[in-house]
Tab-separated table of C-alpha atoms in Angstrom:
chain	number	residue	atom	x	y	z
A	1	MET	CA	41.212	74.987	-25.050
A	2	LYS	CA	44.277	72.876	-25.691
A	3	ILE	CA	47.177	74.851	-24.187
A	4	SER	CA	47.641	77.600	-21.595
A	5	LEU	CA	51.010	79.311	-21.178
A	6	SER	CA	51.792	80.874	-17.793
A	7	VAL	CA	54.464	83.603	-17.869
A	8	PRO	CA	55.609	85.351	-14.658
A	9	VAL	CA	56.961	88.831	-15.383
A	10	TYR	CA	59.088	91.024	-13.152
A	11	ASN	CA	60.771	94.016	-14.814
A	12	GLU	CA	61.246	92.352	-18.219
A	13	ARG	CA	59.750	95.097	-20.404
A	14	GLU	CA	62.372	94.920	-23.163
A	15	ALA	CA	62.008	91.148	-23.520
A	16	LEU	CA	58.213	90.934	-23.574
A	17	LEU	CA	57.352	91.952	-27.135
A	18	PRO	CA	59.991	89.703	-28.806
A	19	LEU	CA	58.921	86.857	-26.506
A	20	PHE	CA	55.247	87.243	-27.377
A	21	GLU	CA	55.909	87.513	-31.102
A	22	ASN	CA	57.978	84.308	-31.060
A	23	VAL	CA	55.384	82.474	-28.980
A	24	GLN	CA	52.538	83.683	-31.195
A	25	ARG	CA	54.328	82.551	-34.352
A	26	VAL	CA	54.980	79.051	-33.005
A	27	MET	CA	51.601	78.547	-31.364
A	28	ARG	CA	49.543	79.724	-34.353
A	29	ALA	CA	51.559	77.472	-36.670
A	30	HIS	CA	50.951	74.383	-34.516
A	31	TYR	CA	47.665	75.029	-32.681
A	32	GLY	CA	45.785	77.723	-34.605
A	33	ASN	CA	43.711	79.702	-32.111
A	34	ASP	CA	43.443	76.852	-29.590
A	35	TRP	CA	45.749	78.405	-26.978
A	36	GLU	CA	46.162	81.299	-24.565
A	37	ILE	CA	49.027	83.059	-22.835
A	38	ILE	CA	48.653	84.442	-19.317
A	39	PHE	CA	51.184	87.075	-18.290
A	40	VAL	CA	51.369	87.610	-14.533
A	41	ASN	CA	52.915	90.994	-13.760
A	42	ASP	CA	54.652	90.390	-10.439
A	43	GLY	CA	54.779	93.999	-9.258
A	44	SER	CA	56.975	95.318	-12.090
A	45	HIS	CA	57.939	99.001	-12.028
A	46	ASP	CA	59.649	99.337	-15.437
A	47	GLY	CA	56.619	99.908	-17.672
A	48	SER	CA	55.800	96.210	-18.130
A	49	GLU	CA	52.254	96.827	-16.865
A	50	LYS	CA	51.269	99.185	-19.703
A	51	LEU	CA	52.992	97.079	-22.357
A	52	LEU	CA	51.118	93.951	-21.218
A	53	ASP	CA	47.791	95.791	-21.154
A	54	ASP	CA	48.451	96.986	-24.718
A	55	LEU	CA	49.211	93.417	-25.829
A	56	ALA	CA	45.993	92.161	-24.234
A	57	SER	CA	43.903	94.878	-25.911
A	58	LYS	CA	45.201	93.894	-29.360
A	59	ASN	CA	45.477	90.091	-29.037
A	60	PRO	CA	42.533	87.977	-27.805
A	61	GLU	CA	44.833	85.121	-26.781
A	62	VAL	CA	46.550	87.339	-24.193
A	63	LYS	CA	45.384	87.571	-20.581
A	64	VAL	CA	47.090	89.688	-17.944
A	65	VAL	CA	47.081	89.454	-14.151
A	66	HIS	CA	48.629	92.317	-12.149
A	67	PHE	CA	50.033	91.917	-8.627
A	68	ARG	CA	50.151	95.080	-6.494
A	69	ARG	CA	53.672	94.185	-5.332
A	70	ASN	CA	56.366	91.604	-5.978
A	71	PHE	CA	55.370	88.207	-4.566
A	72	GLY	CA	57.947	86.023	-6.338
A	73	GLN	CA	58.072	83.576	-9.229
A	74	THR	CA	56.167	80.769	-7.530
A	75	ALA	CA	53.178	82.963	-6.625
A	76	ALA	CA	53.108	84.466	-10.124
A	77	MET	CA	53.299	81.057	-11.774
A	78	MET	CA	50.492	79.739	-9.561
A	79	ALA	CA	48.281	82.717	-10.474
A	80	GLY	CA	48.752	81.828	-14.133
A	81	PHE	CA	47.738	78.247	-13.355
A	82	ASP	CA	44.619	79.445	-11.520
A	83	PHE	CA	43.406	81.432	-14.530
A	84	ALA	CA	44.376	78.800	-17.111
A	85	GLN	CA	41.620	77.136	-19.132
A	86	GLY	CA	43.744	74.750	-21.203
A	87	GLU	CA	43.989	70.973	-20.991
A	88	THR	CA	47.768	71.430	-20.815
A	89	ILE	CA	49.591	74.107	-18.812
A	90	ILE	CA	53.095	75.250	-19.738
A	91	PRO	CA	55.106	77.689	-17.596
A	92	LEU	CA	57.515	79.899	-19.514
A	93	ASP	CA	60.115	82.419	-18.341
A	94	GLY	CA	59.481	86.055	-19.238
A	95	ASP	CA	63.123	86.837	-20.024
A	96	GLY	CA	63.263	85.136	-23.435
A	97	GLN	CA	65.784	82.464	-22.427
A	98	ASN	CA	63.348	79.613	-23.093
A	99	ASP	CA	62.769	78.813	-26.779
A	100	PRO	CA	59.095	78.692	-27.893
A	101	GLU	CA	60.113	76.251	-30.640
A	102	ASP	CA	60.435	73.622	-27.888
A	103	ILE	CA	56.780	73.905	-26.850
A	104	PRO	CA	55.378	71.531	-29.523
A	105	ARG	CA	58.138	69.031	-28.661
A	106	ILE	CA	57.274	68.840	-24.971
A	107	VAL	CA	53.527	68.759	-25.710
A	108	ALA	CA	54.143	65.802	-28.033
A	109	LYS	CA	55.592	63.868	-25.075
A	110	LEU	CA	52.275	64.254	-23.259
A	111	ASP	CA	50.537	62.825	-26.320
A	112	GLU	CA	52.670	59.718	-25.774
A	113	GLY	CA	50.943	59.136	-22.430
A	114	TYR	CA	52.946	61.183	-19.933
A	115	GLU	CA	51.318	63.659	-17.555
A	116	VAL	CA	54.455	65.787	-17.085
A	117	CYS	CA	57.338	66.597	-19.434
A	118	SER	CA	60.180	68.516	-17.828
A	119	GLY	CA	62.577	70.634	-19.877
A	120	TRP	CA	66.311	70.071	-19.389
A	121	ARG	CA	68.617	72.986	-20.235
A	122	LYS	CA	71.411	70.638	-21.247
A	123	ASP	CA	73.523	73.453	-22.725
A	124	ARG	CA	72.649	76.179	-20.261
A	125	GLN	CA	73.680	79.720	-21.248
A	126	ASP	CA	74.260	81.203	-17.801
A	127	ASN	CA	77.213	82.095	-15.613
A	128	ALA	CA	78.860	78.782	-14.708
A	129	LEU	CA	80.073	79.752	-11.245
A	130	GLN	CA	77.006	81.677	-10.071
A	131	ARG	CA	74.246	79.670	-11.715
A	132	ASN	CA	75.243	76.429	-13.453
A	133	ILE	CA	77.403	74.723	-10.828
A	134	PRO	CA	75.061	75.489	-7.885
A	135	SER	CA	72.167	74.269	-10.070
A	136	ILE	CA	73.882	70.940	-10.817
A	137	ILE	CA	74.510	70.365	-7.109
A	138	ALA	CA	70.942	71.353	-6.187
A	139	ASN	CA	69.408	69.087	-8.841
A	140	LYS	CA	71.397	66.085	-7.629
A	141	LEU	CA	70.366	66.806	-4.048
A	142	ILE	CA	66.700	67.187	-4.955
A	143	SER	CA	66.752	63.927	-6.940
A	144	LEU	CA	68.405	62.100	-4.035
A	145	VAL	CA	65.978	63.379	-1.409
A	146	SER	CA	62.779	63.095	-3.452
A	147	GLY	CA	63.433	59.930	-5.435
A	148	VAL	CA	62.415	61.770	-8.617
A	149	GLU	CA	65.385	61.789	-10.987
A	150	LEU	CA	65.497	64.875	-13.201
A	151	HIS	CA	68.488	66.825	-14.471
A	152	ASP	CA	66.903	70.271	-14.244
A	153	PHE	CA	64.172	70.944	-11.689
A	154	GLY	CA	64.737	74.689	-12.107
A	155	CYS	CA	63.843	74.866	-15.810
A	156	SER	CA	60.518	76.714	-16.040
A	157	LEU	CA	59.674	75.177	-19.402
A	158	LYS	CA	57.594	72.135	-18.506
A	159	ALA	CA	54.302	70.703	-19.737
A	160	TYR	CA	51.653	69.520	-17.283
A	161	ARG	CA	48.312	67.865	-17.794
A	162	THR	CA	46.043	70.335	-16.018
A	163	GLU	CA	44.434	67.754	-13.756
A	164	VAL	CA	47.739	66.875	-12.056
A	165	ILE	CA	48.501	70.423	-10.841
A	166	LYS	CA	45.166	72.229	-10.518
A	167	GLY	CA	44.525	72.952	-6.849
A	168	VAL	CA	48.156	72.531	-5.758
A	169	ARG	CA	49.175	75.405	-3.485
A	170	LEU	CA	52.845	76.358	-3.367
A	171	TYR	CA	54.968	79.113	-1.841
A	172	GLY	CA	58.610	80.186	-1.577
A	173	GLU	CA	60.609	78.601	-4.419
A	174	MET	CA	58.495	75.462	-4.537
A	175	HIS	CA	57.380	75.741	-8.166
A	176	ARG	CA	60.481	73.726	-9.087
A	177	PHE	CA	59.132	70.823	-7.001
A	178	LEU	CA	55.890	70.456	-8.970
A	179	PRO	CA	57.159	67.329	-10.792
A	180	ILE	CA	57.766	65.751	-7.368
A	181	TYR	CA	54.187	66.396	-6.244
A	182	ALA	CA	52.905	65.050	-9.550
A	183	LYS	CA	55.045	61.896	-9.302
A	184	TRP	CA	53.949	61.252	-5.727
A	185	HIS	CA	50.338	61.379	-6.959
A	186	GLY	CA	50.958	58.795	-9.658
A	187	ALA	CA	51.786	60.981	-12.673
A	188	ARG	CA	54.078	59.602	-15.374
A	189	ILE	CA	57.041	61.956	-15.867
A	190	THR	CA	59.594	62.271	-18.637
A	191	GLU	CA	62.371	64.725	-19.479
A	192	LEU	CA	63.425	66.362	-22.740
A	193	PRO	CA	66.512	68.464	-23.572
A	194	VAL	CA	65.466	71.981	-24.600
A	195	LYS	CA	67.289	75.015	-25.974
A	196	HIS	CA	68.413	77.771	-23.655
A	197	HIS	CA	69.381	81.243	-24.855
A	198	ALA	CA	71.656	83.753	-23.173
A	199	ARG	CA	69.821	86.655	-21.597
A	200	LYS	CA	69.717	89.645	-23.990
A	201	THR	CA	67.891	92.196	-21.840
A	202	GLY	CA	67.426	93.025	-18.171
A	203	HIS	CA	69.169	91.410	-15.235
A	204	SER	CA	68.903	88.054	-13.509
A	205	LYS	CA	66.864	88.013	-10.291
A	206	TYR	CA	68.745	84.997	-8.944
A	207	GLY	CA	71.342	85.163	-6.207
A	208	LEU	CA	72.886	82.899	-3.611
A	209	GLU	CA	70.065	83.716	-1.196
A	210	ARG	CA	67.675	82.000	-3.598
A	211	VAL	CA	69.739	78.802	-3.413
A	212	LEU	CA	69.269	78.846	0.366
A	213	LYS	CA	65.503	79.272	-0.093
A	214	VAL	CA	65.448	76.251	-2.414
A	215	VAL	CA	67.262	74.133	0.190
A	216	MET	CA	64.808	75.196	2.914
A	217	ASP	CA	61.834	74.409	0.666
A	218	LEU	CA	63.354	71.014	-0.094
A	219	LEU	CA	63.379	70.277	3.634
A	220	THR	CA	59.680	71.190	3.728
A	221	VAL	CA	58.923	68.852	0.824
């Protein structure tokens, strides 16, 4: 299989069907049936579980993993990686803010010889004070400490050659540091500006406490 999409889901019921329909349209147009999407239900309690099971029963490209409780985005993303069968693995947010139209663009960068292509939300549609400014500061700090220069470590939309991330075990908020691990193991990394949409449903799960977790995980790295 060419591509596996890993989508962590936590209380995003209203966004899931539009997200899947957009992904399905793009992926079938570019890759036919040579892809899969793995939704990891991270302990949702808003009806996401039933909706995902219904999607899986009607669409053979859909796989679903259910967690008994909320373990966090990193654990959910890793579970999707563990079940992935594709040559390329692409994480994707479950809130619909990533644009599926960007998937073929980042995959094309891997075809140029890179092992990792990181999305860069250059025109980020989030609250500037709560999200954008802290993110800019964090990205500069991470680049300085790690020696891996990227504008947007926090963007979920990335493309990885499976061999560079299979077997990596992460915790906390460390999914954002995957490009660092890959680079330290010799992977060629590039970056590509991607679209970012304003959230239309649900509520953000990010807060200042998550910034502190990122800083602590950076110290661990």
